[in-house]
Protein backbone atom coordinates (compact mmCIF):
# COMPACT_ATOMS: atom_id res chain seq x y z
CA UNK A 1 0.00 0.00 0.00
CA UNK A 2 1.25 3.49 -0.86
CA UNK A 3 0.85 6.40 1.58
CA UNK A 4 -0.44 9.66 0.09
CA UNK A 5 0.18 11.92 3.08
CA UNK A 6 -3.43 13.13 2.89
CA UNK A 7 -5.51 12.99 6.09
CA UNK A 8 -9.28 13.44 6.14
CA UNK A 9 -11.71 13.56 9.06
CA UNK A 10 -15.00 11.70 9.22
CA UNK A 11 -17.97 14.08 9.42
CA UNK A 12 -20.97 13.69 11.75
CA UNK A 13 -22.77 11.53 9.15
CA UNK A 14 -19.80 9.12 8.84
CA UNK A 15 -18.64 10.43 5.46
CA UNK A 16 -15.07 10.78 4.24
CA UNK A 17 -14.16 12.95 1.27
CA UNK A 18 -11.80 11.35 -1.23
CA UNK A 19 -9.57 14.13 -2.57
CA UNK A 20 -10.08 15.26 -6.15
CA UNK A 21 -6.50 14.36 -7.17
CA UNK A 22 -7.00 10.76 -6.03
CA UNK A 23 -10.44 10.53 -7.69
CA UNK A 24 -8.95 11.82 -10.95
CA UNK A 25 -5.93 9.48 -10.79
CA UNK A 26 -8.06 6.44 -9.92
CA UNK A 27 -10.81 7.47 -12.38
CA UNK A 28 -13.47 7.52 -9.67
CA UNK A 29 -16.55 9.42 -10.80
CA UNK A 30 -19.58 10.61 -8.88
CA UNK A 31 -21.91 7.66 -8.36
CA UNK A 32 -19.20 4.99 -8.84
CA UNK A 33 -19.61 2.08 -6.42
CA UNK A 34 -16.72 1.34 -4.06
CA UNK A 35 -16.12 -1.92 -2.22
CA UNK A 36 -14.83 -1.64 1.33
CA UNK A 37 -12.38 -4.18 2.71
CA UNK A 38 -11.02 -4.44 6.25
CA UNK A 39 -8.20 -6.41 7.79
CA UNK A 40 -7.22 -7.39 11.30
CA UNK A 41 -4.72 -4.51 11.53
CA UNK A 42 -7.53 -1.96 11.35
CA UNK A 43 -6.93 -0.97 7.75
CA UNK A 44 -9.78 0.07 5.49
CA UNK A 45 -9.30 -0.40 1.77
CA UNK A 46 -11.61 1.15 -0.81
CA UNK A 47 -11.63 -0.54 -4.19
CA UNK A 48 -13.61 0.44 -7.25
CA UNK A 49 -16.37 -2.09 -7.74
CA UNK A 50 -16.96 -3.36 -11.27
CA UNK A 51 -20.27 -5.21 -11.69
CA UNK A 52 -19.16 -6.45 -15.11
CA UNK A 53 -15.88 -7.58 -13.54
CA UNK A 54 -17.92 -10.13 -11.56
CA UNK A 55 -18.67 -11.75 -14.93
CA UNK A 56 -14.97 -11.97 -15.87
CA UNK A 57 -14.94 -15.72 -16.62
CA UNK A 58 -18.20 -15.42 -18.52
CA UNK A 59 -16.88 -12.43 -20.48
CA UNK A 60 -13.73 -14.42 -21.36
CA UNK A 61 -15.90 -17.22 -22.76
CA UNK A 62 -17.87 -14.71 -24.84
CA UNK A 63 -14.60 -13.24 -26.21
CA UNK A 64 -13.30 -16.70 -27.11
CA UNK A 65 -16.59 -17.54 -28.84
CA UNK A 66 -16.53 -14.28 -30.79
CA UNK A 67 -12.92 -15.03 -31.82
CA UNK A 68 -13.85 -18.54 -33.05
CA UNK A 69 -16.88 -17.20 -34.93
CA UNK A 70 -15.19 -14.28 -36.69
CA UNK A 71 -11.45 -14.99 -36.41
CA UNK A 72 -11.14 -11.43 -35.08
CA UNK A 73 -9.83 -10.39 -31.68
CA UNK A 74 -12.55 -9.48 -29.19
CA UNK A 75 -12.53 -7.86 -25.76
CA UNK A 76 -14.86 -6.86 -22.96
CA UNK A 77 -14.07 -3.92 -20.70
CA UNK A 78 -15.66 -2.21 -17.76
CA UNK A 79 -15.57 1.58 -17.62
CA UNK A 80 -11.91 1.58 -16.65
CA UNK A 81 -10.00 -1.51 -17.81
CA UNK A 82 -10.10 -4.55 -20.07
CA UNK A 83 -11.48 -7.55 -18.17
CA UNK A 84 -11.44 -10.15 -20.98
CA UNK A 85 -9.48 -10.35 -24.23
CA UNK A 86 -9.23 -13.07 -26.86
CA UNK A 87 -6.40 -13.81 -29.26
CA UNK A 88 -2.80 -12.64 -29.27
CA UNK A 89 -3.72 -9.30 -27.68
CA UNK A 90 -4.62 -10.99 -24.38
CA UNK A 91 -1.15 -10.74 -22.86
CA UNK A 92 -0.70 -7.08 -23.83
CA UNK A 93 -4.18 -5.76 -23.03
CA UNK A 94 -5.77 -7.80 -20.22
CA UNK A 95 -6.36 -5.68 -17.11
CA UNK A 96 -4.86 -2.59 -18.78
CA UNK A 97 -6.69 0.76 -18.53
CA UNK A 98 -8.88 1.76 -21.47
CA UNK A 99 -7.86 4.80 -23.53
CA UNK A 100 -9.41 8.19 -22.89
CA UNK A 101 -11.02 8.06 -26.36
CA UNK A 102 -12.64 4.69 -25.64
CA UNK A 103 -13.83 5.96 -22.26
CA UNK A 104 -15.46 8.98 -23.94
CA UNK A 105 -17.03 6.71 -26.57
CA UNK A 106 -18.57 4.54 -23.83
CA UNK A 107 -19.84 7.59 -21.92
CA UNK A 108 -21.66 8.67 -25.10
CA UNK A 109 -23.47 5.29 -24.93
CA UNK A 110 -23.54 4.91 -28.68
CA UNK A 111 -22.21 2.00 -30.75
CA UNK A 112 -19.14 2.60 -32.89
CA UNK A 113 -17.98 0.99 -36.10
CA UNK A 114 -14.77 2.02 -37.84
CA UNK A 115 -15.14 2.71 -41.54
CA UNK A 116 -12.55 3.81 -44.06
CA UNK A 117 -11.13 7.19 -43.33
CA UNK A 118 -12.34 7.21 -39.72
CA UNK A 119 -10.15 8.21 -36.80
CA UNK A 120 -8.39 5.33 -35.07
CA UNK A 121 -9.33 4.82 -31.43
CA UNK A 122 -6.66 3.14 -29.29
CA UNK A 123 -7.96 0.38 -27.03
CA UNK A 124 -5.62 1.06 -24.11
CA UNK A 125 -3.88 4.19 -22.91
CA UNK A 126 -0.73 2.09 -22.40
CA UNK A 127 -0.59 0.50 -25.84
CA UNK A 128 -1.27 2.19 -29.20
CA UNK A 129 -0.69 -1.01 -31.19
CA UNK A 130 -4.36 -2.05 -30.96
CA UNK A 131 -7.34 -0.08 -32.25
CA UNK A 132 -11.10 -0.37 -31.92
CA UNK A 133 -12.90 -1.76 -34.99
CA UNK A 134 -16.29 -2.14 -33.29
CA UNK A 135 -17.48 -1.01 -29.86
CA UNK A 136 -20.93 -1.52 -28.35
CA UNK A 137 -21.66 -0.30 -24.81
CA UNK A 138 -23.03 -2.70 -22.20
CA UNK A 139 -26.05 -1.11 -20.52
CA UNK A 140 -27.80 -2.67 -17.53
CA UNK A 141 -30.90 -1.09 -15.98
CA UNK A 142 -29.99 2.19 -17.67
CA UNK A 143 -26.44 2.27 -16.29
CA UNK A 144 -23.28 2.06 -18.38
CA UNK A 145 -21.31 -1.02 -17.31
CA UNK A 146 -18.67 -1.38 -20.00
CA UNK A 147 -18.23 -2.26 -23.63
CA UNK A 148 -17.86 -5.20 -26.04
CA UNK A 149 -15.10 -4.62 -28.57
CA UNK A 150 -13.60 -6.03 -31.71
CA UNK A 151 -10.03 -4.87 -32.03
CA UNK A 152 -7.47 -4.72 -34.81
CA UNK A 153 -3.72 -4.81 -34.56
CA UNK A 154 -1.38 -2.39 -36.28
CA UNK A 155 -3.09 -0.75 -39.23
CA UNK A 156 -6.79 -0.13 -39.04
CA UNK A 157 -9.33 -2.74 -39.94
CA UNK A 158 -12.87 -1.66 -40.68
CA UNK A 159 -15.52 -3.27 -38.51
CA UNK A 160 -17.67 -5.70 -40.48
CA UNK A 161 -21.44 -5.87 -40.27
CA UNK A 162 -21.17 -9.35 -38.70
CA UNK A 163 -18.78 -8.10 -35.98
CA UNK A 164 -21.10 -5.17 -35.30
CA UNK A 165 -24.18 -7.39 -34.92
CA UNK A 166 -22.31 -9.95 -32.77
CA UNK A 167 -20.99 -7.19 -30.50
CA UNK A 168 -24.55 -5.85 -30.12
CA UNK A 169 -25.79 -9.31 -29.18
CA UNK A 170 -22.97 -9.90 -26.67
CA UNK A 171 -23.44 -6.45 -25.07
CA UNK A 172 -27.17 -7.00 -24.74
CA UNK A 173 -26.61 -10.47 -23.26
CA UNK A 174 -24.05 -9.19 -20.71
CA UNK A 175 -26.40 -6.35 -19.75
CA UNK A 176 -29.23 -8.83 -19.12
CA UNK A 177 -26.91 -11.07 -17.07
CA UNK A 178 -26.13 -8.17 -14.74
CA UNK A 179 -29.82 -7.50 -14.17
CA UNK A 180 -30.31 -10.94 -12.62
mmCIF file of C-alpha atoms in Angstrom:
data_model
loop_
_atom_site.group_PDB
_atom_site.id
_atom_site.type_symbol
_atom_site.label_atom_id
_atom_site.label_comp_id
_atom_site.label_asym_id
_atom_site.label_seq_id
_atom_site.Cartn_x
_atom_site.Cartn_y
_atom_site.Cartn_z
ATOM 1 C CA UNK A 1 0.000 0.000 0.000
ATOM 2 C CA UNK A 2 1.250 3.487 -0.855
ATOM 3 C CA UNK A 3 0.851 6.405 1.584
ATOM 4 C CA UNK A 4 -0.442 9.655 0.094
ATOM 5 C CA UNK A 5 0.176 11.921 3.084
ATOM 6 C CA UNK A 6 -3.430 13.134 2.888
ATOM 7 C CA UNK A 7 -5.510 12.990 6.086
ATOM 8 C CA UNK A 8 -9.284 13.440 6.138
ATOM 9 C CA UNK A 9 -11.712 13.562 9.061
ATOM 10 C CA UNK A 10 -15.004 11.697 9.218
ATOM 11 C CA UNK A 11 -17.973 14.075 9.418
ATOM 12 C CA UNK A 12 -20.970 13.694 11.750
ATOM 13 C CA UNK A 13 -22.765 11.527 9.147
ATOM 14 C CA UNK A 14 -19.799 9.122 8.840
ATOM 15 C CA UNK A 15 -18.635 10.433 5.463
ATOM 16 C CA UNK A 16 -15.073 10.777 4.242
ATOM 17 C CA UNK A 17 -14.160 12.949 1.272
ATOM 18 C CA UNK A 18 -11.800 11.349 -1.231
ATOM 19 C CA UNK A 19 -9.567 14.135 -2.574
ATOM 20 C CA UNK A 20 -10.079 15.264 -6.147
ATOM 21 C CA UNK A 21 -6.500 14.357 -7.165
ATOM 22 C CA UNK A 22 -6.998 10.763 -6.027
ATOM 23 C CA UNK A 23 -10.438 10.534 -7.692
ATOM 24 C CA UNK A 24 -8.947 11.820 -10.951
ATOM 25 C CA UNK A 25 -5.932 9.484 -10.793
ATOM 26 C CA UNK A 26 -8.056 6.442 -9.924
ATOM 27 C CA UNK A 27 -10.813 7.469 -12.383
ATOM 28 C CA UNK A 28 -13.469 7.515 -9.668
ATOM 29 C CA UNK A 29 -16.552 9.420 -10.795
ATOM 30 C CA UNK A 30 -19.579 10.610 -8.884
ATOM 31 C CA UNK A 31 -21.909 7.662 -8.357
ATOM 32 C CA UNK A 32 -19.204 4.995 -8.841
ATOM 33 C CA UNK A 33 -19.609 2.076 -6.424
ATOM 34 C CA UNK A 34 -16.724 1.345 -4.061
ATOM 35 C CA UNK A 35 -16.118 -1.924 -2.221
ATOM 36 C CA UNK A 36 -14.832 -1.638 1.330
ATOM 37 C CA UNK A 37 -12.377 -4.182 2.709
ATOM 38 C CA UNK A 38 -11.017 -4.443 6.246
ATOM 39 C CA UNK A 39 -8.198 -6.414 7.789
ATOM 40 C CA UNK A 40 -7.224 -7.388 11.301
ATOM 41 C CA UNK A 41 -4.717 -4.510 11.532
ATOM 42 C CA UNK A 42 -7.532 -1.963 11.345
ATOM 43 C CA UNK A 43 -6.928 -0.971 7.745
ATOM 44 C CA UNK A 44 -9.781 0.072 5.493
ATOM 45 C CA UNK A 45 -9.301 -0.405 1.766
ATOM 46 C CA UNK A 46 -11.611 1.154 -0.806
ATOM 47 C CA UNK A 47 -11.635 -0.544 -4.185
ATOM 48 C CA UNK A 48 -13.612 0.438 -7.252
ATOM 49 C CA UNK A 49 -16.367 -2.090 -7.742
ATOM 50 C CA UNK A 50 -16.961 -3.360 -11.268
ATOM 51 C CA UNK A 51 -20.266 -5.211 -11.689
ATOM 52 C CA UNK A 52 -19.161 -6.447 -15.114
ATOM 53 C CA UNK A 53 -15.883 -7.583 -13.539
ATOM 54 C CA UNK A 54 -17.918 -10.131 -11.562
ATOM 55 C CA UNK A 55 -18.673 -11.748 -14.926
ATOM 56 C CA UNK A 56 -14.971 -11.972 -15.872
ATOM 57 C CA UNK A 57 -14.940 -15.722 -16.620
ATOM 58 C CA UNK A 58 -18.198 -15.419 -18.518
ATOM 59 C CA UNK A 59 -16.879 -12.426 -20.482
ATOM 60 C CA UNK A 60 -13.733 -14.422 -21.364
ATOM 61 C CA UNK A 61 -15.902 -17.223 -22.762
ATOM 62 C CA UNK A 62 -17.865 -14.709 -24.838
ATOM 63 C CA UNK A 63 -14.604 -13.239 -26.208
ATOM 64 C CA UNK A 64 -13.298 -16.697 -27.107
ATOM 65 C CA UNK A 65 -16.594 -17.541 -28.840
ATOM 66 C CA UNK A 66 -16.528 -14.282 -30.793
ATOM 67 C CA UNK A 67 -12.922 -15.032 -31.819
ATOM 68 C CA UNK A 68 -13.849 -18.535 -33.049
ATOM 69 C CA UNK A 69 -16.878 -17.203 -34.926
ATOM 70 C CA UNK A 70 -15.193 -14.284 -36.693
ATOM 71 C CA UNK A 71 -11.451 -14.993 -36.414
ATOM 72 C CA UNK A 72 -11.142 -11.435 -35.080
ATOM 73 C CA UNK A 73 -9.833 -10.388 -31.676
ATOM 74 C CA UNK A 74 -12.549 -9.476 -29.187
ATOM 75 C CA UNK A 75 -12.529 -7.864 -25.763
ATOM 76 C CA UNK A 76 -14.863 -6.857 -22.955
ATOM 77 C CA UNK A 77 -14.068 -3.919 -20.700
ATOM 78 C CA UNK A 78 -15.663 -2.211 -17.760
ATOM 79 C CA UNK A 79 -15.567 1.577 -17.617
ATOM 80 C CA UNK A 80 -11.907 1.580 -16.650
ATOM 81 C CA UNK A 81 -10.001 -1.512 -17.814
ATOM 82 C CA UNK A 82 -10.101 -4.546 -20.075
ATOM 83 C CA UNK A 83 -11.481 -7.548 -18.173
ATOM 84 C CA UNK A 84 -11.441 -10.152 -20.977
ATOM 85 C CA UNK A 85 -9.479 -10.348 -24.233
ATOM 86 C CA UNK A 86 -9.227 -13.069 -26.865
ATOM 87 C CA UNK A 87 -6.395 -13.807 -29.258
ATOM 88 C CA UNK A 88 -2.805 -12.640 -29.275
ATOM 89 C CA UNK A 89 -3.721 -9.300 -27.679
ATOM 90 C CA UNK A 90 -4.619 -10.987 -24.376
ATOM 91 C CA UNK A 91 -1.148 -10.742 -22.860
ATOM 92 C CA UNK A 92 -0.705 -7.082 -23.827
ATOM 93 C CA UNK A 93 -4.182 -5.757 -23.029
ATOM 94 C CA UNK A 94 -5.771 -7.796 -20.222
ATOM 95 C CA UNK A 95 -6.360 -5.676 -17.108
ATOM 96 C CA UNK A 96 -4.865 -2.590 -18.779
ATOM 97 C CA UNK A 97 -6.692 0.764 -18.530
ATOM 98 C CA UNK A 98 -8.877 1.762 -21.466
ATOM 99 C CA UNK A 99 -7.863 4.796 -23.531
ATOM 100 C CA UNK A 100 -9.407 8.186 -22.892
ATOM 101 C CA UNK A 101 -11.017 8.058 -26.364
ATOM 102 C CA UNK A 102 -12.645 4.690 -25.640
ATOM 103 C CA UNK A 103 -13.828 5.959 -22.264
ATOM 104 C CA UNK A 104 -15.459 8.977 -23.943
ATOM 105 C CA UNK A 105 -17.031 6.705 -26.566
ATOM 106 C CA UNK A 106 -18.569 4.540 -23.827
ATOM 107 C CA UNK A 107 -19.840 7.585 -21.921
ATOM 108 C CA UNK A 108 -21.659 8.669 -25.098
ATOM 109 C CA UNK A 109 -23.475 5.289 -24.928
ATOM 110 C CA UNK A 110 -23.539 4.913 -28.681
ATOM 111 C CA UNK A 111 -22.206 2.004 -30.749
ATOM 112 C CA UNK A 112 -19.135 2.599 -32.895
ATOM 113 C CA UNK A 113 -17.981 0.987 -36.102
ATOM 114 C CA UNK A 114 -14.768 2.023 -37.837
ATOM 115 C CA UNK A 115 -15.141 2.712 -41.536
ATOM 116 C CA UNK A 116 -12.549 3.811 -44.062
ATOM 117 C CA UNK A 117 -11.129 7.193 -43.326
ATOM 118 C CA UNK A 118 -12.336 7.208 -39.719
ATOM 119 C CA UNK A 119 -10.149 8.213 -36.805
ATOM 120 C CA UNK A 120 -8.385 5.334 -35.074
ATOM 121 C CA UNK A 121 -9.331 4.821 -31.429
ATOM 122 C CA UNK A 122 -6.655 3.143 -29.294
ATOM 123 C CA UNK A 123 -7.960 0.379 -27.034
ATOM 124 C CA UNK A 124 -5.623 1.063 -24.107
ATOM 125 C CA UNK A 125 -3.882 4.188 -22.914
ATOM 126 C CA UNK A 126 -0.732 2.094 -22.399
ATOM 127 C CA UNK A 127 -0.587 0.500 -25.840
ATOM 128 C CA UNK A 128 -1.265 2.190 -29.195
ATOM 129 C CA UNK A 129 -0.689 -1.009 -31.190
ATOM 130 C CA UNK A 130 -4.361 -2.054 -30.960
ATOM 131 C CA UNK A 131 -7.337 -0.079 -32.254
ATOM 132 C CA UNK A 132 -11.103 -0.373 -31.924
ATOM 133 C CA UNK A 133 -12.899 -1.759 -34.989
ATOM 134 C CA UNK A 134 -16.294 -2.136 -33.291
ATOM 135 C CA UNK A 135 -17.483 -1.005 -29.864
ATOM 136 C CA UNK A 136 -20.926 -1.525 -28.348
ATOM 137 C CA UNK A 137 -21.660 -0.295 -24.807
ATOM 138 C CA UNK A 138 -23.031 -2.701 -22.201
ATOM 139 C CA UNK A 139 -26.049 -1.115 -20.520
ATOM 140 C CA UNK A 140 -27.801 -2.668 -17.526
ATOM 141 C CA UNK A 141 -30.898 -1.091 -15.985
ATOM 142 C CA UNK A 142 -29.990 2.189 -17.670
ATOM 143 C CA UNK A 143 -26.435 2.270 -16.287
ATOM 144 C CA UNK A 144 -23.281 2.062 -18.381
ATOM 145 C CA UNK A 145 -21.309 -1.018 -17.306
ATOM 146 C CA UNK A 146 -18.667 -1.375 -19.997
ATOM 147 C CA UNK A 147 -18.234 -2.264 -23.634
ATOM 148 C CA UNK A 148 -17.863 -5.204 -26.041
ATOM 149 C CA UNK A 149 -15.097 -4.618 -28.573
ATOM 150 C CA UNK A 150 -13.605 -6.031 -31.713
ATOM 151 C CA UNK A 151 -10.028 -4.873 -32.027
ATOM 152 C CA UNK A 152 -7.471 -4.720 -34.806
ATOM 153 C CA UNK A 153 -3.723 -4.812 -34.562
ATOM 154 C CA UNK A 154 -1.381 -2.390 -36.284
ATOM 155 C CA UNK A 155 -3.089 -0.753 -39.233
ATOM 156 C CA UNK A 156 -6.794 -0.128 -39.040
ATOM 157 C CA UNK A 157 -9.329 -2.736 -39.939
ATOM 158 C CA UNK A 158 -12.874 -1.663 -40.682
ATOM 159 C CA UNK A 159 -15.520 -3.272 -38.511
ATOM 160 C CA UNK A 160 -17.666 -5.704 -40.481
ATOM 161 C CA UNK A 161 -21.441 -5.869 -40.265
ATOM 162 C CA UNK A 162 -21.167 -9.347 -38.700
ATOM 163 C CA UNK A 163 -18.784 -8.100 -35.982
ATOM 164 C CA UNK A 164 -21.095 -5.167 -35.299
ATOM 165 C CA UNK A 165 -24.177 -7.393 -34.915
ATOM 166 C CA UNK A 166 -22.308 -9.952 -32.767
ATOM 167 C CA UNK A 167 -20.993 -7.193 -30.495
ATOM 168 C CA UNK A 168 -24.548 -5.847 -30.118
ATOM 169 C CA UNK A 169 -25.790 -9.310 -29.185
ATOM 170 C CA UNK A 170 -22.965 -9.895 -26.668
ATOM 171 C CA UNK A 171 -23.440 -6.446 -25.073
ATOM 172 C CA UNK A 172 -27.174 -7.005 -24.742
ATOM 173 C CA UNK A 173 -26.609 -10.466 -23.258
ATOM 174 C CA UNK A 174 -24.055 -9.192 -20.705
ATOM 175 C CA UNK A 175 -26.403 -6.354 -19.749
ATOM 176 C CA UNK A 176 -29.230 -8.834 -19.123
ATOM 177 C CA UNK A 177 -26.905 -11.071 -17.065
ATOM 178 C CA UNK A 178 -26.133 -8.173 -14.735
ATOM 179 C CA UNK A 179 -29.822 -7.496 -14.173
ATOM 180 C CA UNK A 180 -30.314 -10.939 -12.616
#
